[in-house]
PDB file of C-alpha atoms in Angstrom:
ATOM      1  CA  MET X  75      72.648 100.015 115.077  1.00  0.00           C
ATOM      2  CA  LYS X  76      75.037 101.070 112.394  1.00  0.00           C
ATOM      3  CA  LYS X  77      75.587 104.822 112.274  1.00  0.00           C
ATOM      4  CA  THR X  78      76.281 106.512 108.954  1.00  0.00           C
ATOM      5  CA  PHE X  79      78.968 109.162 108.942  1.00  0.00           C
ATOM      6  CA  LEU X  80      79.021 112.044 106.506  1.00  0.00           C
ATOM      7  CA  VAL X  81      82.304 113.053 104.941  1.00  0.00           C
ATOM      8  CA  VAL X  82      83.374 116.510 105.988  1.00  0.00           C
ATOM      9  CA  ILE X  83      86.381 118.640 105.186  1.00  0.00           C
ATOM     10  CA  LEU X  84      87.829 120.203 108.299  1.00  0.00           C
ATOM     11  CA  ALA X  85      88.938 123.804 107.987  1.00  0.00           C
ATOM     12  CA  LEU X  86      92.609 124.615 107.645  1.00  0.00           C
ATOM     13  CA  GLY X  87      93.979 126.060 110.872  1.00  0.00           C
ATOM     14  CA  ILE X  88      97.067 127.196 112.716  1.00  0.00           C
ATOM     15  CA  LEU X  89      98.626 123.737 112.711  1.00  0.00           C
ATOM     16  CA  ILE X  90      99.917 123.848 109.135  1.00  0.00           C
ATOM     17  CA  PRO X  91     103.315 125.344 110.098  1.00  0.00           C
ATOM     18  CA  LEU X  92     103.715 122.727 112.823  1.00  0.00           C
ATOM     19  CA  ALA X  93     102.560 119.918 110.598  1.00  0.00           C
ATOM     20  CA  ALA X  94     104.949 120.838 107.806  1.00  0.00           C
ATOM     21  CA  SER X  95     107.735 119.113 109.711  1.00  0.00           C
ATOM     22  CA  GLN X  96     105.828 115.838 109.330  1.00  0.00           C
ATOM     23  CA  VAL X  97     105.931 115.751 105.521  1.00  0.00           C
ATOM     24  CA  GLY X  98     108.046 112.835 104.369  1.00  0.00           C
ATOM     25  CA  CYS X  99     108.077 111.122 107.767  1.00  0.00           C
ATOM     26  CA  LYS X 100     106.949 107.519 107.603  1.00  0.00           C
ATOM     27  CA  GLY X 101     104.007 107.003 109.883  1.00  0.00           C
ATOM     28  CA  GLY X 102     103.944 110.697 110.785  1.00  0.00           C
ATOM     29  CA  TYR X 103     100.842 111.861 112.591  1.00  0.00           C
ATOM     30  CA  PRO X 104      98.973 114.662 110.764  1.00  0.00           C
ATOM     31  CA  PRO X 105      96.676 117.110 112.559  1.00  0.00           C
ATOM     32  CA  LEU X 106      93.040 116.324 111.892  1.00  0.00           C
ATOM     33  CA  ASN X 107      92.247 119.898 110.880  1.00  0.00           C
ATOM     34  CA  VAL X 108      94.070 119.384 107.565  1.00  0.00           C
ATOM     35  CA  MET X 109      92.473 116.023 106.824  1.00  0.00           C
ATOM     36  CA  VAL X 110      89.281 114.717 105.266  1.00  0.00           C
ATOM     37  CA  VAL X 111      87.640 112.591 107.955  1.00  0.00           C
ATOM     38  CA  THR X 112      84.456 110.682 108.527  1.00  0.00           C
ATOM     39  CA  ALA X 113      82.663 112.971 110.951  1.00  0.00           C
ATOM     40  CA  THR X 114      82.865 112.197 114.659  1.00  0.00           C
ATOM     41  CA  PRO X 115      80.581 113.844 117.230  1.00  0.00           C
ATOM     42  CA  THR X 116      82.175 116.802 118.975  1.00  0.00           C
ATOM     43  CA  GLN X 117      81.380 119.194 121.767  1.00  0.00           C
ATOM     44  CA  THR X 118      82.966 122.335 123.139  1.00  0.00           C
ATOM     45  CA  PRO X 119      85.859 121.830 125.625  1.00  0.00           C
ATOM     46  CA  PRO X 120      86.299 121.314 128.482  1.00  0.00           C
ATOM     47  CA  TYR X 121      85.392 117.695 127.925  1.00  0.00           C
ATOM     48  CA  SER X 122      83.595 115.578 130.476  1.00  0.00           C
ATOM     49  CA  THR X 123      85.241 112.364 131.679  1.00  0.00           C
ATOM     50  CA  CYS X 124      83.701 108.910 131.658  1.00  0.00           C
ATOM     51  CA  SER X 125      85.112 107.337 134.812  1.00  0.00           C
ATOM     52  CA  ASN X 126      83.474 103.920 134.644  1.00  0.00           C
ATOM     53  CA  ILE X 127      86.307 101.512 133.827  1.00  0.00           C
ATOM     54  CA  SER X 128      84.618  98.268 134.817  1.00  0.00           C
ATOM     55  CA  THR X 129      84.880  95.057 132.826  1.00  0.00           C
ATOM     56  CA  PRO X 130      84.629  94.042 130.049  1.00  0.00           C
ATOM     57  CA  THR X 131      88.076  95.051 128.924  1.00  0.00           C
ATOM     58  CA  LEU X 132      87.141  94.314 125.306  1.00  0.00           C
ATOM     59  CA  ILE X 133      86.770  97.530 123.304  1.00  0.00           C
ATOM     60  CA  ASP X 134      85.698  95.938 120.003  1.00  0.00           C
ATOM     61  CA  ASP X 135      85.982  92.536 118.336  1.00  0.00           C
ATOM     62  CA  MET X 136      83.947  93.780 115.311  1.00  0.00           C
ATOM     63  CA  GLU X 137      81.664  90.739 115.432  1.00  0.00           C
ATOM     64  CA  ASP X 138      78.542  92.905 115.625  1.00  0.00           C
ATOM     65  CA  ASN X 139      79.579  94.097 112.141  1.00  0.00           C
ATOM     66  CA  ASN X 140      78.847  97.788 112.697  1.00  0.00           C
ATOM     67  CA  ASN X 141      80.995 100.888 113.008  1.00  0.00           C
ATOM     68  CA  GLY X 142      80.472 101.405 116.739  1.00  0.00           C
ATOM     69  CA  ILE X 143      82.781 100.086 119.431  1.00  0.00           C
ATOM     70  CA  LEU X 144      81.146  97.769 121.976  1.00  0.00           C
ATOM     71  CA  ALA X 145      78.939  99.832 124.270  1.00  0.00           C
ATOM     72  CA  ASN X 146      79.921  99.532 127.931  1.00  0.00           C
ATOM     73  CA  LYS X 147      77.912 102.034 129.963  1.00  0.00           C
ATOM     74  CA  CYS X 148      79.495 105.376 129.012  1.00  0.00           C
ATOM     75  CA  ARG X 149      81.875 103.839 126.432  1.00  0.00           C
ATOM     76  CA  THR X 150      79.991 104.572 123.194  1.00  0.00           C
ATOM     77  CA  GLY X 151      82.446 105.655 120.465  1.00  0.00           C
ATOM     78  CA  TYR X 152      82.696 105.005 116.738  1.00  0.00           C
ATOM     79  CA  TRP X 153      85.263 104.010 114.119  1.00  0.00           C
ATOM     80  CA  TYR X 154      86.309 106.568 111.486  1.00  0.00           C
ATOM     81  CA  ASN X 155      88.934 107.028 108.758  1.00  0.00           C
ATOM     82  CA  TYR X 156      90.823 110.079 107.511  1.00  0.00           C
ATOM     83  CA  HIS X 157      93.281 111.154 104.818  1.00  0.00           C
ATOM     84  CA  ASP X 158      94.873 114.227 103.291  1.00  0.00           C
ATOM     85  CA  THR X 159      93.330 116.092 100.378  1.00  0.00           C
ATOM     86  CA  ALA X 160      95.760 115.025  97.630  1.00  0.00           C
ATOM     87  CA  PRO X 161      93.641 114.445  94.480  1.00  0.00           C
ATOM     88  CA  GLY X 162      95.382 111.186  93.587  1.00  0.00           C
ATOM     89  CA  GLY X 163      94.690 109.483  96.891  1.00  0.00           C
ATOM     90  CA  VAL X 164      92.258 106.580  97.239  1.00  0.00           C
ATOM     91  CA  GLN X 165      91.242 105.135 100.609  1.00  0.00           C
ATOM     92  CA  LEU X 166      88.933 102.133 100.994  1.00  0.00           C
ATOM     93  CA  VAL X 167      87.344 100.816 104.192  1.00  0.00           C
ATOM     94  CA  GLY X 168      86.420  97.157 104.218  1.00  0.00           C
ATOM     95  CA  GLY X 169      87.176  97.128 100.497  1.00  0.00           C
ATOM     96  CA  SER X 170      84.752  99.916  99.614  1.00  0.00           C
ATOM     97  CA  ALA X 171      84.485 103.709  99.616  1.00  0.00           C
ATOM     98  CA  GLY X 172      82.002 105.659 101.712  1.00  0.00           C
ATOM     99  CA  SER X 173      80.771 104.784 105.205  1.00  0.00           C
ATOM    100  CA  PHE X 174      82.964 102.851 107.636  1.00  0.00           C
ATOM    101  CA  VAL X 175      82.216  99.138 107.183  1.00  0.00           C
ATOM    102  CA  MET X 176      83.874  96.009 108.545  1.00  0.00           C
ATOM    103  CA  ALA X 177      85.883  93.491 106.519  1.00  0.00           C
ATOM    104  CA  SER X 178      86.200  89.713 106.673  1.00  0.00           C
ATOM    105  CA  PRO X 179      87.694  87.449 107.864  1.00  0.00           C
ATOM    106  CA  GLY X 180      89.176  88.411 111.225  1.00  0.00           C
ATOM    107  CA  VAL X 181      92.096  86.977 113.153  1.00  0.00           C
ATOM    108  CA  GLY X 182      91.931  83.245 113.801  1.00  0.00           C
ATOM    109  CA  TYR X 183      88.975  82.669 111.497  1.00  0.00           C
ATOM    110  CA  ASN X 184      88.451  78.931 111.149  1.00  0.00           C
ATOM    111  CA  GLY X 185      85.536  78.831 108.720  1.00  0.00           C
ATOM    112  CA  THR X 186      82.897  78.343 111.407  1.00  0.00           C
ATOM    113  CA  GLY X 187      82.113  81.957 112.233  1.00  0.00           C
ATOM    114  CA  THR X 188      84.897  82.578 114.751  1.00  0.00           C
ATOM    115  CA  SER X 189      86.293  86.105 114.333  1.00  0.00           C
ATOM    116  CA  LEU X 190      84.467  86.664 111.107  1.00  0.00           C
ATOM    117  CA  HIS X 191      84.857  90.472 111.100  1.00  0.00           C
ATOM    118  CA  CYS X 192      87.658  92.988 111.511  1.00  0.00           C
ATOM    119  CA  VAL X 193      88.751  96.466 110.449  1.00  0.00           C
ATOM    120  CA  GLU X 194      90.510  96.831 107.093  1.00  0.00           C
ATOM    121  CA  VAL X 195      91.622 100.191 105.677  1.00  0.00           C
ATOM    122  CA  SER X 196      93.646 100.371 102.455  1.00  0.00           C
ATOM    123  CA  THR X 197      95.242 103.239 100.524  1.00  0.00           C
ATOM    124  CA  ASN X 198      97.098 103.736  97.295  1.00  0.00           C
ATOM    125  CA  SER X 199     100.301 105.796  97.229  1.00  0.00           C
ATOM    126  CA  GLY X 200      98.441 108.950  96.191  1.00  0.00           C
ATOM    127  CA  PHE X 201      98.212 110.637  99.600  1.00  0.00           C
ATOM    128  CA  VAL X 202     101.395 112.655  99.274  1.00  0.00           C
ATOM    129  CA  THR X 203     100.849 115.480 101.779  1.00  0.00           C
ATOM    130  CA  TYR X 204     100.267 113.921 105.203  1.00  0.00           C
ATOM    131  CA  GLY X 205      99.117 110.370 104.550  1.00  0.00           C
ATOM    132  CA  ALA X 206      96.054 108.566 105.864  1.00  0.00           C
ATOM    133  CA  GLY X 207      94.742 106.585 108.796  1.00  0.00           C
ATOM    134  CA  PHE X 208      91.813 105.368 110.853  1.00  0.00           C
ATOM    135  CA  GLY X 209      90.778 105.024 114.455  1.00  0.00           C
ATOM    136  CA  PHE X 210      87.960 105.182 116.971  1.00  0.00           C
ATOM    137  CA  SER X 211      86.679 107.445 119.705  1.00  0.00           C
ATOM    138  CA  PHE X 212      85.680 106.268 123.174  1.00  0.00           C
ATOM    139  CA  LEU X 213      82.658 108.509 123.778  1.00  0.00           C
ATOM    140  CA  THR X 214      79.783 110.047 121.834  1.00  0.00           C
ATOM    141  CA  PRO X 215      79.677 113.029 122.023  1.00  0.00           C
ATOM    142  CA  GLN X 216      83.440 113.429 122.190  1.00  0.00           C
ATOM    143  CA  GLY X 217      84.900 113.295 125.686  1.00  0.00           C
ATOM    144  CA  ASN X 218      87.556 111.774 127.926  1.00  0.00           C
ATOM    145  CA  TYR X 219      87.668 108.129 128.945  1.00  0.00           C
ATOM    146  CA  ASN X 220      89.357 107.149 132.190  1.00  0.00           C
ATOM    147  CA  ALA X 221      91.479 104.061 131.446  1.00  0.00           C
ATOM    148  CA  SER X 222      94.004 104.611 134.232  1.00  0.00           C
ATOM    149  CA  ASN X 223      93.059 101.413 136.084  1.00  0.00           C
ATOM    150  CA  TYR X 224      94.076  99.357 133.067  1.00  0.00           C
ATOM    151  CA  SER X 225      97.717  98.631 132.225  1.00  0.00           C
ATOM    152  CA  GLY X 226      97.473  99.429 128.514  1.00  0.00           C
ATOM    153  CA  ILE X 227      95.844  98.499 125.232  1.00  0.00           C
ATOM    154  CA  GLN X 228      96.283  95.495 122.915  1.00  0.00           C
ATOM    155  CA  PHE X 229      95.174  94.367 119.467  1.00  0.00           C
ATOM    156  CA  TYR X 230      95.943  92.058 116.540  1.00  0.00           C
ATOM    157  CA  ALA X 231      97.138  93.583 113.265  1.00  0.00           C
ATOM    158  CA  LYS X 232      98.629  92.825 109.848  1.00  0.00           C
ATOM    159  CA  SER X 233      99.367  94.586 106.549  1.00  0.00           C
ATOM    160  CA  THR X 234      98.839  92.749 103.271  1.00  0.00           C
ATOM    161  CA  VAL X 235     100.430  95.401 101.025  1.00  0.00           C
ATOM    162  CA  GLY X 236     104.158  95.981 101.477  1.00  0.00           C
ATOM    163  CA  ALA X 237     105.587  96.693 104.912  1.00  0.00           C
ATOM    164  CA  PRO X 238     104.755 100.335 105.665  1.00  0.00           C
ATOM    165  CA  THR X 239     105.576 101.926 108.984  1.00  0.00           C
ATOM    166  CA  VAL X 240     102.305 102.245 110.853  1.00  0.00           C
ATOM    167  CA  ALA X 241     102.074 104.905 113.557  1.00  0.00           C
ATOM    168  CA  PHE X 242      99.962 103.904 116.555  1.00  0.00           C
ATOM    169  CA  ALA X 243      98.767 106.928 118.533  1.00  0.00           C
ATOM    170  CA  ILE X 244      96.453 107.711 121.433  1.00  0.00           C
ATOM    171  CA  THR X 245      95.128 111.231 121.825  1.00  0.00           C
ATOM    172  CA  ASP X 246      94.411 112.507 125.318  1.00  0.00           C
ATOM    173  CA  ASN X 247      92.680 115.639 126.574  1.00  0.00           C
ATOM    174  CA  ASP X 248      95.814 117.816 126.363  1.00  0.00           C
ATOM    175  CA  VAL X 249      96.270 117.002 122.681  1.00  0.00           C
ATOM    176  CA  VAL X 250      92.659 117.646 121.736  1.00  0.00           C
ATOM    177  CA  VAL X 251      92.175 120.923 123.626  1.00  0.00           C
ATOM    178  CA  SER X 252      95.423 122.234 122.089  1.00  0.00           C
ATOM    179  CA  ASN X 253      93.879 121.595 118.640  1.00  0.00           C
ATOM    180  CA  TYR X 254      96.567 118.931 118.111  1.00  0.00           C
ATOM    181  CA  ALA X 255      99.331 121.540 118.332  1.00  0.00           C
ATOM    182  CA  ILE X 256     101.410 119.278 120.585  1.00  0.00           C
ATOM    183  CA  GLY X 257     100.467 116.038 118.819  1.00  0.00           C
ATOM    184  CA  PRO X 258      99.743 112.675 120.445  1.00  0.00           C
ATOM    185  CA  HIS X 259     102.323 110.234 121.731  1.00  0.00           C
ATOM    186  CA  THR X 260     103.118 107.738 118.986  1.00  0.00           C
ATOM    187  CA  LEU X 261     104.760 104.333 118.598  1.00  0.00           C
ATOM    188  CA  ASN X 262     105.784 103.064 115.148  1.00  0.00           C
ATOM    189  CA  PHE X 263     105.304  99.453 114.063  1.00  0.00           C
ATOM    190  CA  THR X 264     105.967  97.466 110.894  1.00  0.00           C
ATOM    191  CA  PHE X 265     103.090  95.031 110.469  1.00  0.00           C
ATOM    192  CA  SER X 266     103.737  91.768 108.624  1.00  0.00           C
ATOM    193  CA  SER X 267     101.418  89.896 106.260  1.00  0.00           C
ATOM    194  CA  SER X 268     100.352  87.565 109.090  1.00  0.00           C
ATOM    195  CA  TRP X 269      98.244  88.438 112.122  1.00  0.00           C
ATOM    196  CA  ASN X 270     100.422  89.402 115.081  1.00  0.00           C
ATOM    197  CA  PHE X 271      99.550  90.425 118.627  1.00  0.00           C
ATOM    198  CA  TYR X 272     100.587  93.880 119.884  1.00  0.00           C
ATOM    199  CA  GLN X 273     100.431  94.978 123.503  1.00  0.00           C
ATOM    200  CA  ILE X 274     101.224  98.596 124.406  1.00  0.00           C
ATOM    201  CA  SER X 275     101.481  99.663 128.039  1.00  0.00           C
ATOM    202  CA  TRP X 276     100.692 103.110 129.413  1.00  0.00           C
ATOM    203  CA  THR X 277     104.344 103.220 130.455  1.00  0.00           C
ATOM    204  CA  GLN X 278     105.373 102.859 126.808  1.00  0.00           C
ATOM    205  CA  MET X 279     102.970 105.605 125.770  1.00  0.00           C
ATOM    206  CA  ILE X 280     104.266 107.935 128.489  1.00  0.00           C
ATOM    207  CA  ALA X 281     107.833 107.317 127.306  1.00  0.00           C
ATOM    208  CA  SER X 282     107.015 107.512 123.604  1.00  0.00           C
ATOM    209  CA  GLY X 283     107.844 110.519 121.478  1.00  0.00           C
ATOM    210  CA  ASN X 284     105.377 113.342 120.971  1.00  0.00           C
ATOM    211  CA  SER X 285     104.752 113.744 117.245  1.00  0.00           C
ATOM    212  CA  TYR X 286     105.531 117.446 117.181  1.00  0.00           C
ATOM    213  CA  GLY X 287     108.219 117.478 119.861  1.00  0.00           C
ATOM    214  CA  GLY X 288     105.937 118.956 122.506  1.00  0.00           C
ATOM    215  CA  PRO X 289     105.507 118.047 126.177  1.00  0.00           C
ATOM    216  CA  THR X 290     106.070 114.362 126.943  1.00  0.00           C
ATOM    217  CA  VAL X 291     102.945 114.012 129.089  1.00  0.00           C
ATOM    218  CA  PHE X 292     100.431 111.235 128.512  1.00  0.00           C
ATOM    219  CA  ASP X 293      97.325 110.981 130.678  1.00  0.00           C
ATOM    220  CA  PRO X 294      95.561 107.562 130.528  1.00  0.00           C
ATOM    221  CA  SER X 295      92.778 108.937 132.733  1.00  0.00           C
ATOM    222  CA  ARG X 296      91.648 111.292 129.932  1.00  0.00           C
ATOM    223  CA  ILE X 297      92.085 109.531 126.593  1.00  0.00           C
ATOM    224  CA  GLN X 298      89.813 110.312 123.634  1.00  0.00           C
ATOM    225  CA  GLN X 299      90.893 108.485 120.463  1.00  0.00           C
ATOM    226  CA  VAL X 300      93.026 105.562 119.291  1.00  0.00           C
ATOM    227  CA  GLN X 301      94.464 105.775 115.767  1.00  0.00           C
ATOM    228  CA  TRP X 302      96.638 103.969 113.220  1.00  0.00           C
ATOM    229  CA  SER X 303      98.192 105.942 110.330  1.00  0.00           C
ATOM    230  CA  VAL X 304     100.632 105.632 107.439  1.00  0.00           C
ATOM    231  CA  GLY X 305     102.764 108.438 106.062  1.00  0.00           C
ATOM    232  CA  PRO X 306     102.600 110.146 102.670  1.00  0.00           C
ATOM    233  CA  GLY X 307     103.255 108.285  99.430  1.00  0.00           C
ATOM    234  CA  LEU X 308     102.740 104.827 100.905  1.00  0.00           C
ATOM    235  CA  ALA X 309     100.349 102.166  99.650  1.00  0.00           C
ATOM    236  CA  SER X 310      98.939 100.097 102.503  1.00  0.00           C
ATOM    237  CA  ASP X 311      96.294  97.579 103.493  1.00  0.00           C
ATOM    238  CA  VAL X 312      96.134  97.542 107.300  1.00  0.00           C
ATOM    239  CA  TRP X 313      93.932  95.094 109.212  1.00  0.00           C
ATOM    240  CA  VAL X 314      93.095  95.357 112.946  1.00  0.00           C
ATOM    241  CA  ASP X 315      91.044  93.041 115.158  1.00  0.00           C
ATOM    242  CA  ASN X 316      90.162  92.318 118.803  1.00  0.00           C
ATOM    243  CA  VAL X 317      91.084  95.654 120.389  1.00  0.00           C
ATOM    244  CA  SER X 318      90.978  95.605 124.176  1.00  0.00           C
ATOM    245  CA  PHE X 319      92.416  96.998 127.378  1.00  0.00           C
ATOM    246  CA  TYR X 320      94.470  94.720 129.605  1.00  0.00           C
TER     247      TYR X 320
END
């Protein structure tokens, strides 16, 4: 069943001095406490851990056309989008404003119903403070997901407006309980106008830079969110489909 998210404005917090270093960085990762986000369920740390990592490896192919990832026992998260508070910014999800909805067509669509749906999030160039992005959580209410028995995560993606640098990030327990003060590990990609396949290993995430220059620790046994973002002043139209572990 499709779940409707309300738009909330998260309170400004202690991260603003840390986040200031991100202004002007393409694909920089902003702290969520200075963003407008579609609300995701939360609970008070410490977070519990979902340790069931059985098949299927598929996280979401969007074919159920709702804003939840595919339920797999304790894997029950939702898609959301976020952006800074610049008054000139416009962000659309699936071509419309408001609740998170899926777009069409998806990767490999052949006119017969194959891969009919996917995620599409577009922005104008009006988000000039921190930028904008989207992602999903693994659990509802918020908690850790143990993906350590997988090798990594993979997806298809494209961008139909320009060639912005897109930051791919995974938040783990250490990032969330620090109120994003250390920032998630992030890999930058330039998506083309055609669907391409991306495969990111846990080894790559461990070796990747921390957005705020903090500890270079990444824990795949306690991940919470997967996110794609573009930096300030960039127009974008990012499409993602068939997200899975491998």
